[in-house]
PDB file of N, CA and C in Angstrom:
ATOM      1  N   UNK A   1      -6.313  -6.717 -18.076  1.00 49.00           N
ATOM      2  CA  UNK A   1      -7.723  -6.469 -18.348  1.00 49.00           C
ATOM      3  C   UNK A   1      -7.894  -5.887 -19.734  1.00 49.00           C
ATOM      4  N   UNK A   2      -9.001  -6.164 -20.362  1.00 51.00           N
ATOM      5  CA  UNK A   2      -9.263  -5.651 -21.690  1.00 51.00           C
ATOM      6  C   UNK A   2      -9.725  -4.209 -21.717  1.00 51.00           C
ATOM      7  N   UNK A   3      -9.958  -3.596 -20.550  1.00 50.00           N
ATOM      8  CA  UNK A   3     -10.459  -2.218 -20.545  1.00 50.00           C
ATOM      9  C   UNK A   3      -9.425  -1.234 -21.069  1.00 50.00           C
ATOM     10  N   UNK A   4      -8.173  -1.467 -20.752  1.00 52.00           N
ATOM     11  CA  UNK A   4      -7.135  -0.572 -21.253  1.00 52.00           C
ATOM     12  C   UNK A   4      -7.121  -0.555 -22.764  1.00 52.00           C
ATOM     13  N   UNK A   5      -7.202  -1.722 -23.353  1.00 48.00           N
ATOM     14  CA  UNK A   5      -7.225  -1.816 -24.803  1.00 48.00           C
ATOM     15  C   UNK A   5      -8.499  -1.199 -25.370  1.00 48.00           C
ATOM     16  N   UNK A   6      -9.611  -1.413 -24.688  1.00 49.00           N
ATOM     17  CA  UNK A   6     -10.886  -0.868 -25.158  1.00 49.00           C
ATOM     18  C   UNK A   6     -10.870   0.651 -25.129  1.00 49.00           C
ATOM     19  N   UNK A   7     -10.284   1.224 -24.087  1.00 51.00           N
ATOM     20  CA  UNK A   7     -10.274   2.679 -23.988  1.00 51.00           C
ATOM     21  C   UNK A   7      -9.330   3.315 -24.996  1.00 51.00           C
ATOM     22  N   UNK A   8      -8.370   2.534 -25.497  1.00 47.00           N
ATOM     23  CA  UNK A   8      -7.487   3.069 -26.519  1.00 47.00           C
ATOM     24  C   UNK A   8      -8.019   2.793 -27.915  1.00 47.00           C
ATOM     25  N   UNK A   9      -9.074   2.061 -28.053  1.00 53.00           N
ATOM     26  CA  UNK A   9      -9.650   1.788 -29.364  1.00 53.00           C
ATOM     27  C   UNK A   9      -8.704   0.921 -30.179  1.00 53.00           C
ATOM     28  N   UNK A  10      -8.928  -0.347 -30.186  1.00 54.00           N
ATOM     29  CA  UNK A  10      -8.006  -1.294 -30.825  1.00 54.00           C
ATOM     30  C   UNK A  10      -7.743  -0.962 -32.280  1.00 54.00           C
ATOM     31  N   UNK A  11      -8.763  -0.655 -33.025  1.00 58.00           N
ATOM     32  CA  UNK A  11      -8.582  -0.444 -34.459  1.00 58.00           C
ATOM     33  C   UNK A  11      -7.914   0.889 -34.763  1.00 58.00           C
ATOM     34  N   UNK A  12      -8.348   1.951 -34.113  1.00 63.00           N
ATOM     35  CA  UNK A  12      -7.855   3.283 -34.452  1.00 63.00           C
ATOM     36  C   UNK A  12      -6.602   3.677 -33.695  1.00 63.00           C
ATOM     37  N   UNK A  13      -6.369   3.099 -32.509  1.00 66.00           N
ATOM     38  CA  UNK A  13      -5.228   3.487 -31.703  1.00 66.00           C
ATOM     39  C   UNK A  13      -5.407   4.818 -30.999  1.00 66.00           C
ATOM     40  N   UNK A  14      -6.607   5.418 -31.090  1.00 73.00           N
ATOM     41  CA  UNK A  14      -6.843   6.697 -30.409  1.00 73.00           C
ATOM     42  C   UNK A  14      -7.579   6.461 -29.094  1.00 73.00           C
ATOM     43  N   UNK A  15      -7.361   7.364 -28.157  1.00 73.00           N
ATOM     44  CA  UNK A  15      -8.015   7.259 -26.857  1.00 73.00           C
ATOM     45  C   UNK A  15      -9.506   7.514 -27.013  1.00 73.00           C
ATOM     46  N   UNK A  16     -10.319   6.610 -26.470  1.00 73.00           N
ATOM     47  CA  UNK A  16     -11.769   6.776 -26.506  1.00 73.00           C
ATOM     48  C   UNK A  16     -12.214   7.518 -25.258  1.00 73.00           C
ATOM     49  N   UNK A  17     -13.178   8.369 -25.406  1.00 77.00           N
ATOM     50  CA  UNK A  17     -13.715   9.128 -24.290  1.00 77.00           C
ATOM     51  C   UNK A  17     -14.683   8.247 -23.485  1.00 77.00           C
ATOM     52  N   UNK A  18     -14.886   8.581 -22.210  1.00 78.00           N
ATOM     53  CA  UNK A  18     -15.788   7.776 -21.379  1.00 78.00           C
ATOM     54  C   UNK A  18     -17.171   7.585 -22.006  1.00 78.00           C
ATOM     55  N   UNK A  19     -17.669   8.592 -22.689  1.00 82.00           N
ATOM     56  CA  UNK A  19     -18.980   8.476 -23.321  1.00 82.00           C
ATOM     57  C   UNK A  19     -19.041   7.412 -24.394  1.00 82.00           C
ATOM     58  N   UNK A  20     -17.876   7.010 -24.882  1.00 80.00           N
ATOM     59  CA  UNK A  20     -17.814   5.953 -25.881  1.00 80.00           C
ATOM     60  C   UNK A  20     -17.639   4.567 -25.248  1.00 80.00           C
ATOM     61  N   UNK A  21     -17.081   4.511 -24.039  1.00 80.00           N
ATOM     62  CA  UNK A  21     -16.790   3.238 -23.381  1.00 80.00           C
ATOM     63  C   UNK A  21     -17.866   2.856 -22.367  1.00 80.00           C
ATOM     64  N   UNK A  22     -18.313   3.823 -21.568  1.00 81.00           N
ATOM     65  CA  UNK A  22     -19.227   3.537 -20.459  1.00 81.00           C
ATOM     66  C   UNK A  22     -20.561   2.944 -20.922  1.00 81.00           C
ATOM     67  N   UNK A  23     -21.200   3.479 -21.979  1.00 85.00           N
ATOM     68  CA  UNK A  23     -22.471   2.866 -22.388  1.00 85.00           C
ATOM     69  C   UNK A  23     -22.329   1.379 -22.751  1.00 85.00           C
ATOM     70  N   UNK A  24     -21.250   1.033 -23.420  1.00 82.00           N
ATOM     71  CA  UNK A  24     -21.037  -0.380 -23.765  1.00 82.00           C
ATOM     72  C   UNK A  24     -20.794  -1.204 -22.505  1.00 82.00           C
ATOM     73  N   UNK A  25     -20.036  -0.662 -21.564  1.00 83.00           N
ATOM     74  CA  UNK A  25     -19.787  -1.378 -20.311  1.00 83.00           C
ATOM     75  C   UNK A  25     -21.095  -1.621 -19.568  1.00 83.00           C
ATOM     76  N   UNK A  26     -21.952  -0.609 -19.537  1.00 84.00           N
ATOM     77  CA  UNK A  26     -23.254  -0.781 -18.867  1.00 84.00           C
ATOM     78  C   UNK A  26     -24.108  -1.814 -19.585  1.00 84.00           C
ATOM     79  N   UNK A  27     -24.143  -1.718 -20.906  1.00 87.00           N
ATOM     80  CA  UNK A  27     -24.988  -2.622 -21.696  1.00 87.00           C
ATOM     81  C   UNK A  27     -24.600  -4.084 -21.447  1.00 87.00           C
ATOM     82  N   UNK A  28     -23.302  -4.332 -21.302  1.00 87.00           N
ATOM     83  CA  UNK A  28     -22.837  -5.702 -21.096  1.00 87.00           C
ATOM     84  C   UNK A  28     -22.608  -6.028 -19.624  1.00 87.00           C
ATOM     85  N   UNK A  29     -23.151  -5.158 -18.741  1.00 88.00           N
ATOM     86  CA  UNK A  29     -23.075  -5.352 -17.288  1.00 88.00           C
ATOM     87  C   UNK A  29     -21.623  -5.478 -16.798  1.00 88.00           C
ATOM     88  N   UNK A  30     -20.775  -4.599 -17.337  1.00 88.00           N
ATOM     89  CA  UNK A  30     -19.371  -4.565 -16.952  1.00 88.00           C
ATOM     90  C   UNK A  30     -19.007  -3.284 -16.207  1.00 88.00           C
ATOM     91  N   UNK A  31     -20.019  -2.536 -15.762  1.00 90.00           N
ATOM     92  CA  UNK A  31     -19.773  -1.262 -15.105  1.00 90.00           C
ATOM     93  C   UNK A  31     -18.918  -1.378 -13.852  1.00 90.00           C
ATOM     94  N   UNK A  32     -19.211  -2.352 -13.001  1.00 94.00           N
ATOM     95  CA  UNK A  32     -18.442  -2.524 -11.761  1.00 94.00           C
ATOM     96  C   UNK A  32     -17.010  -2.925 -12.096  1.00 94.00           C
ATOM     97  N   UNK A  33     -16.845  -3.775 -13.077  1.00 92.00           N
ATOM     98  CA  UNK A  33     -15.500  -4.185 -13.485  1.00 92.00           C
ATOM     99  C   UNK A  33     -14.716  -2.989 -14.035  1.00 92.00           C
ATOM    100  N   UNK A  34     -15.376  -2.152 -14.815  1.00 90.00           N
ATOM    101  CA  UNK A  34     -14.739  -0.939 -15.334  1.00 90.00           C
ATOM    102  C   UNK A  34     -14.372  -0.004 -14.188  1.00 90.00           C
ATOM    103  N   UNK A  35     -15.264   0.165 -13.226  1.00 93.00           N
ATOM    104  CA  UNK A  35     -14.976   1.023 -12.073  1.00 93.00           C
ATOM    105  C   UNK A  35     -13.774   0.505 -11.286  1.00 93.00           C
ATOM    106  N   UNK A  36     -13.678  -0.800 -11.105  1.00 94.00           N
ATOM    107  CA  UNK A  36     -12.516  -1.378 -10.423  1.00 94.00           C
ATOM    108  C   UNK A  36     -11.239  -1.066 -11.197  1.00 94.00           C
ATOM    109  N   UNK A  37     -11.303  -1.232 -12.501  1.00 89.00           N
ATOM    110  CA  UNK A  37     -10.140  -0.966 -13.352  1.00 89.00           C
ATOM    111  C   UNK A  37      -9.693   0.491 -13.205  1.00 89.00           C
ATOM    112  N   UNK A  38     -10.625   1.418 -13.319  1.00 90.00           N
ATOM    113  CA  UNK A  38     -10.291   2.838 -13.244  1.00 90.00           C
ATOM    114  C   UNK A  38      -9.761   3.183 -11.850  1.00 90.00           C
ATOM    115  N   UNK A  39     -10.416   2.696 -10.808  1.00 94.00           N
ATOM    116  CA  UNK A  39      -9.977   2.984  -9.440  1.00 94.00           C
ATOM    117  C   UNK A  39      -8.564   2.449  -9.208  1.00 94.00           C
ATOM    118  N   UNK A  40      -8.333   1.194  -9.560  1.00 94.00           N
ATOM    119  CA  UNK A  40      -7.025   0.575  -9.350  1.00 94.00           C
ATOM    120  C   UNK A  40      -5.936   1.292 -10.151  1.00 94.00           C
ATOM    121  N   UNK A  41      -6.225   1.614 -11.407  1.00 90.00           N
ATOM    122  CA  UNK A  41      -5.219   2.272 -12.233  1.00 90.00           C
ATOM    123  C   UNK A  41      -4.954   3.711 -11.779  1.00 90.00           C
ATOM    124  N   UNK A  42      -5.953   4.357 -11.211  1.00 91.00           N
ATOM    125  CA  UNK A  42      -5.742   5.700 -10.670  1.00 91.00           C
ATOM    126  C   UNK A  42      -4.799   5.633  -9.473  1.00 91.00           C
ATOM    127  N   UNK A  43      -5.045   4.706  -8.544  1.00 93.00           N
ATOM    128  CA  UNK A  43      -4.151   4.552  -7.394  1.00 93.00           C
ATOM    129  C   UNK A  43      -2.749   4.141  -7.836  1.00 93.00           C
ATOM    130  N   UNK A  44      -2.665   3.258  -8.812  1.00 92.00           N
ATOM    131  CA  UNK A  44      -1.358   2.824  -9.311  1.00 92.00           C
ATOM    132  C   UNK A  44      -0.598   3.994  -9.927  1.00 92.00           C
ATOM    133  N   UNK A  45      -1.305   4.857 -10.656  1.00 90.00           N
ATOM    134  CA  UNK A  45      -0.658   6.018 -11.270  1.00 90.00           C
ATOM    135  C   UNK A  45      -0.104   6.941 -10.191  1.00 90.00           C
ATOM    136  N   UNK A  46      -0.903   7.218  -9.167  1.00 91.00           N
ATOM    137  CA  UNK A  46      -0.436   8.067  -8.072  1.00 91.00           C
ATOM    138  C   UNK A  46       0.769   7.434  -7.360  1.00 91.00           C
ATOM    139  N   UNK A  47       0.775   6.124  -7.206  1.00 92.00           N
ATOM    140  CA  UNK A  47       1.905   5.448  -6.564  1.00 92.00           C
ATOM    141  C   UNK A  47       3.178   5.609  -7.391  1.00 92.00           C
ATOM    142  N   UNK A  48       3.047   5.593  -8.714  1.00 91.00           N
ATOM    143  CA  UNK A  48       4.212   5.759  -9.589  1.00 91.00           C
ATOM    144  C   UNK A  48       4.642   7.212  -9.724  1.00 91.00           C
ATOM    145  N   UNK A  49       3.781   8.154  -9.339  1.00 90.00           N
ATOM    146  CA  UNK A  49       4.055   9.583  -9.486  1.00 90.00           C
ATOM    147  C   UNK A  49       3.819  10.306  -8.157  1.00 90.00           C
ATOM    148  N   UNK A  50       4.635  10.011  -7.140  1.00 89.00           N
ATOM    149  CA  UNK A  50       4.402  10.626  -5.826  1.00 89.00           C
ATOM    150  C   UNK A  50       4.496  12.152  -5.856  1.00 89.00           C
ATOM    151  N   UNK A  51       5.303  12.702  -6.755  1.00 90.00           N
ATOM    152  CA  UNK A  51       5.399  14.164  -6.842  1.00 90.00           C
ATOM    153  C   UNK A  51       4.069  14.763  -7.292  1.00 90.00           C
ATOM    154  N   UNK A  52       3.371  14.085  -8.165  1.00 87.00           N
ATOM    155  CA  UNK A  52       2.066  14.563  -8.619  1.00 87.00           C
ATOM    156  C   UNK A  52       1.025  14.402  -7.524  1.00 87.00           C
ATOM    157  N   UNK A  53       1.061  13.282  -6.813  1.00 83.00           N
ATOM    158  CA  UNK A  53       0.055  13.061  -5.771  1.00 83.00           C
ATOM    159  C   UNK A  53       0.196  14.098  -4.655  1.00 83.00           C
ATOM    160  N   UNK A  54       1.399  14.598  -4.438  1.00 83.00           N
ATOM    161  CA  UNK A  54       1.601  15.625  -3.417  1.00 83.00           C
ATOM    162  C   UNK A  54       0.951  16.948  -3.822  1.00 83.00           C
ATOM    163  N   UNK A  55       0.779  17.153  -5.112  1.00 88.00           N
ATOM    164  CA  UNK A  55       0.205  18.394  -5.631  1.00 88.00           C
ATOM    165  C   UNK A  55      -1.318  18.348  -5.771  1.00 88.00           C
ATOM    166  N   UNK A  56      -1.887  17.158  -5.737  1.00 86.00           N
ATOM    167  CA  UNK A  56      -3.326  16.996  -5.958  1.00 86.00           C
ATOM    168  C   UNK A  56      -4.063  17.144  -4.636  1.00 86.00           C
ATOM    169  N   UNK A  57      -4.982  18.099  -4.594  1.00 84.00           N
ATOM    170  CA  UNK A  57      -5.763  18.298  -3.387  1.00 84.00           C
ATOM    171  C   UNK A  57      -7.015  17.446  -3.347  1.00 84.00           C
ATOM    172  N   UNK A  58      -7.518  17.084  -4.519  1.00 86.00           N
ATOM    173  CA  UNK A  58      -8.770  16.333  -4.601  1.00 86.00           C
ATOM    174  C   UNK A  58      -8.778  15.515  -5.883  1.00 86.00           C
ATOM    175  N   UNK A  59      -9.196  14.285  -5.781  1.00 87.00           N
ATOM    176  CA  UNK A  59      -9.332  13.410  -6.948  1.00 87.00           C
ATOM    177  C   UNK A  59     -10.713  12.776  -6.884  1.00 87.00           C
ATOM    178  N   UNK A  60     -11.503  12.974  -7.924  1.00 89.00           N
ATOM    179  CA  UNK A  60     -12.866  12.434  -7.961  1.00 89.00           C
ATOM    180  C   UNK A  60     -12.998  11.444  -9.107  1.00 89.00           C
ATOM    181  N   UNK A  61     -13.692  10.363  -8.856  1.00 90.00           N
ATOM    182  CA  UNK A  61     -13.991   9.374  -9.885  1.00 90.00           C
ATOM    183  C   UNK A  61     -15.500   9.178  -9.925  1.00 90.00           C
ATOM    184  N   UNK A  62     -16.045   9.161 -11.106  1.00 89.00           N
ATOM    185  CA  UNK A  62     -17.473   8.856 -11.263  1.00 89.00           C
ATOM    186  C   UNK A  62     -17.634   7.341 -11.247  1.00 89.00           C
ATOM    187  N   UNK A  63     -18.550   6.862 -10.437  1.00 91.00           N
ATOM    188  CA  UNK A  63     -18.814   5.438 -10.330  1.00 91.00           C
ATOM    189  C   UNK A  63     -20.209   5.124 -10.831  1.00 91.00           C
ATOM    190  N   UNK A  64     -20.387   3.917 -11.303  1.00 89.00           N
ATOM    191  CA  UNK A  64     -21.717   3.468 -11.684  1.00 89.00           C
ATOM    192  C   UNK A  64     -22.537   3.219 -10.423  1.00 89.00           C
ATOM    193  N   UNK A  65     -23.836   3.301 -10.553  1.00 90.00           N
ATOM    194  CA  UNK A  65     -24.717   2.997  -9.422  1.00 90.00           C
ATOM    195  C   UNK A  65     -24.492   1.564  -8.954  1.00 90.00           C
ATOM    196  N   UNK A  66     -24.229   0.675  -9.905  1.00 91.00           N
ATOM    197  CA  UNK A  66     -24.005  -0.732  -9.547  1.00 91.00           C
ATOM    198  C   UNK A  66     -22.792  -0.875  -8.627  1.00 91.00           C
ATOM    199  N   UNK A  67     -21.741  -0.100  -8.864  1.00 94.00           N
ATOM    200  CA  UNK A  67     -20.549  -0.175  -8.014  1.00 94.00           C
ATOM    201  C   UNK A  67     -20.850   0.357  -6.618  1.00 94.00           C
ATOM    202  N   UNK A  68     -21.602   1.450  -6.544  1.00 94.00           N
ATOM    203  CA  UNK A  68     -21.943   2.041  -5.254  1.00 94.00           C
ATOM    204  C   UNK A  68     -22.755   1.064  -4.421  1.00 94.00           C
ATOM    205  N   UNK A  69     -23.599   0.285  -5.067  1.00 96.00           N
ATOM    206  CA  UNK A  69     -24.456  -0.670  -4.366  1.00 96.00           C
ATOM    207  C   UNK A  69     -23.764  -2.010  -4.095  1.00 96.00           C
ATOM    208  N   UNK A  70     -22.613  -2.239  -4.704  1.00 96.00           N
ATOM    209  CA  UNK A  70     -21.917  -3.527  -4.621  1.00 96.00           C
ATOM    210  C   UNK A  70     -21.012  -3.565  -3.391  1.00 96.00           C
ATOM    211  N   UNK A  71     -21.367  -4.404  -2.406  1.00 97.00           N
ATOM    212  CA  UNK A  71     -20.586  -4.506  -1.171  1.00 97.00           C
ATOM    213  C   UNK A  71     -19.156  -4.940  -1.451  1.00 97.00           C
ATOM    214  N   UNK A  72     -18.964  -5.823  -2.413  1.00 97.00           N
ATOM    215  CA  UNK A  72     -17.613  -6.287  -2.757  1.00 97.00           C
ATOM    216  C   UNK A  72     -16.775  -5.139  -3.322  1.00 97.00           C
ATOM    217  N   UNK A  73     -17.402  -4.224  -4.050  1.00 97.00           N
ATOM    218  CA  UNK A  73     -16.667  -3.067  -4.568  1.00 97.00           C
ATOM    219  C   UNK A  73     -16.210  -2.187  -3.405  1.00 97.00           C
ATOM    220  N   UNK A  74     -17.070  -1.987  -2.430  1.00 96.00           N
ATOM    221  CA  UNK A  74     -16.689  -1.212  -1.250  1.00 96.00           C
ATOM    222  C   UNK A  74     -15.513  -1.832  -0.522  1.00 96.00           C
ATOM    223  N   UNK A  75     -15.516  -3.151  -0.387  1.00 97.00           N
ATOM    224  CA  UNK A  75     -14.402  -3.851   0.257  1.00 97.00           C
ATOM    225  C   UNK A  75     -13.124  -3.693  -0.565  1.00 97.00           C
ATOM    226  N   UNK A  76     -13.266  -3.771  -1.892  1.00 97.00           N
ATOM    227  CA  UNK A  76     -12.128  -3.583  -2.790  1.00 97.00           C
ATOM    228  C   UNK A  76     -11.521  -2.194  -2.596  1.00 97.00           C
ATOM    229  N   UNK A  77     -12.361  -1.166  -2.533  1.00 96.00           N
ATOM    230  CA  UNK A  77     -11.895   0.214  -2.341  1.00 96.00           C
ATOM    231  C   UNK A  77     -11.180   0.354  -1.002  1.00 96.00           C
ATOM    232  N   UNK A  78     -11.795  -0.160   0.065  1.00 95.00           N
ATOM    233  CA  UNK A  78     -11.168  -0.072   1.390  1.00 95.00           C
ATOM    234  C   UNK A  78      -9.803  -0.767   1.405  1.00 95.00           C
ATOM    235  N   UNK A  79      -9.733  -1.944   0.809  1.00 96.00           N
ATOM    236  CA  UNK A  79      -8.485  -2.698   0.756  1.00 96.00           C
ATOM    237  C   UNK A  79      -7.419  -1.938  -0.024  1.00 96.00           C
ATOM    238  N   UNK A  80      -7.771  -1.424  -1.195  1.00 95.00           N
ATOM    239  CA  UNK A  80      -6.798  -0.701  -2.032  1.00 95.00           C
ATOM    240  C   UNK A  80      -6.340   0.590  -1.336  1.00 95.00           C
ATOM    241  N   UNK A  81      -7.246   1.306  -0.699  1.00 93.00           N
ATOM    242  CA  UNK A  81      -6.852   2.539  -0.019  1.00 93.00           C
ATOM    243  C   UNK A  81      -5.955   2.243   1.186  1.00 93.00           C
ATOM    244  N   UNK A  82      -6.240   1.161   1.898  1.00 93.00           N
ATOM    245  CA  UNK A  82      -5.417   0.809   3.055  1.00 93.00           C
ATOM    246  C   UNK A  82      -3.990   0.467   2.621  1.00 93.00           C
ATOM    247  N   UNK A  83      -3.828  -0.101   1.434  1.00 92.00           N
ATOM    248  CA  UNK A  83      -2.511  -0.462   0.921  1.00 92.00           C
ATOM    249  C   UNK A  83      -1.828   0.697   0.193  1.00 92.00           C
ATOM    250  N   UNK A  84      -2.519   1.792   0.031  1.00 90.00           N
ATOM    251  CA  UNK A  84      -2.029   2.951  -0.729  1.00 90.00           C
ATOM    252  C   UNK A  84      -1.338   3.951   0.175  1.00 90.00           C
ATOM    253  N   UNK A  85      -0.500   4.773  -0.422  1.00 82.00           N
ATOM    254  CA  UNK A  85       0.110   5.878   0.326  1.00 82.00           C
ATOM    255  C   UNK A  85      -0.833   7.071   0.406  1.00 82.00           C
ATOM    256  N   UNK A  86      -1.889   7.057  -0.405  1.00 80.00           N
ATOM    257  CA  UNK A  86      -2.868   8.133  -0.364  1.00 80.00           C
ATOM    258  C   UNK A  86      -3.769   7.957   0.846  1.00 80.00           C
ATOM    259  N   UNK A  87      -4.205   9.044   1.409  1.00 76.00           N
ATOM    260  CA  UNK A  87      -5.094   8.989   2.556  1.00 76.00           C
ATOM    261  C   UNK A  87      -6.399   9.716   2.243  1.00 76.00           C
ATOM    262  N   UNK A  88      -7.496   8.987   2.199  1.00 74.00           N
ATOM    263  CA  UNK A  88      -8.788   9.638   1.938  1.00 74.00           C
ATOM    264  C   UNK A  88      -9.198  10.482   3.135  1.00 74.00           C
ATOM    265  N   UNK A  89      -9.842  11.573   2.857  1.00 71.00           N
ATOM    266  CA  UNK A  89     -10.320  12.453   3.942  1.00 71.00           C
ATOM    267  C   UNK A  89     -11.785  12.735   3.752  1.00 71.00           C
TER     268      UNK A  89
END
């Protein structure tokens, strides 16, 4: 996905803050796609770092309103969590 490259800023090589990426994603109607990317990469990171996931009591992600309203996004979340070692409470 191009979001990883976008968040690192192709030209500068520095990490861009959400305030620099999210408005562009919304403007181009890519908010749900960005939310999927962040959700999937967060679960993938925890899977690669089980020692860290054991120490985390709570993990929160900000979602766009479009993602919250998108039934397919909800199905994506349920599917990814069911395949994950993390257990939502």
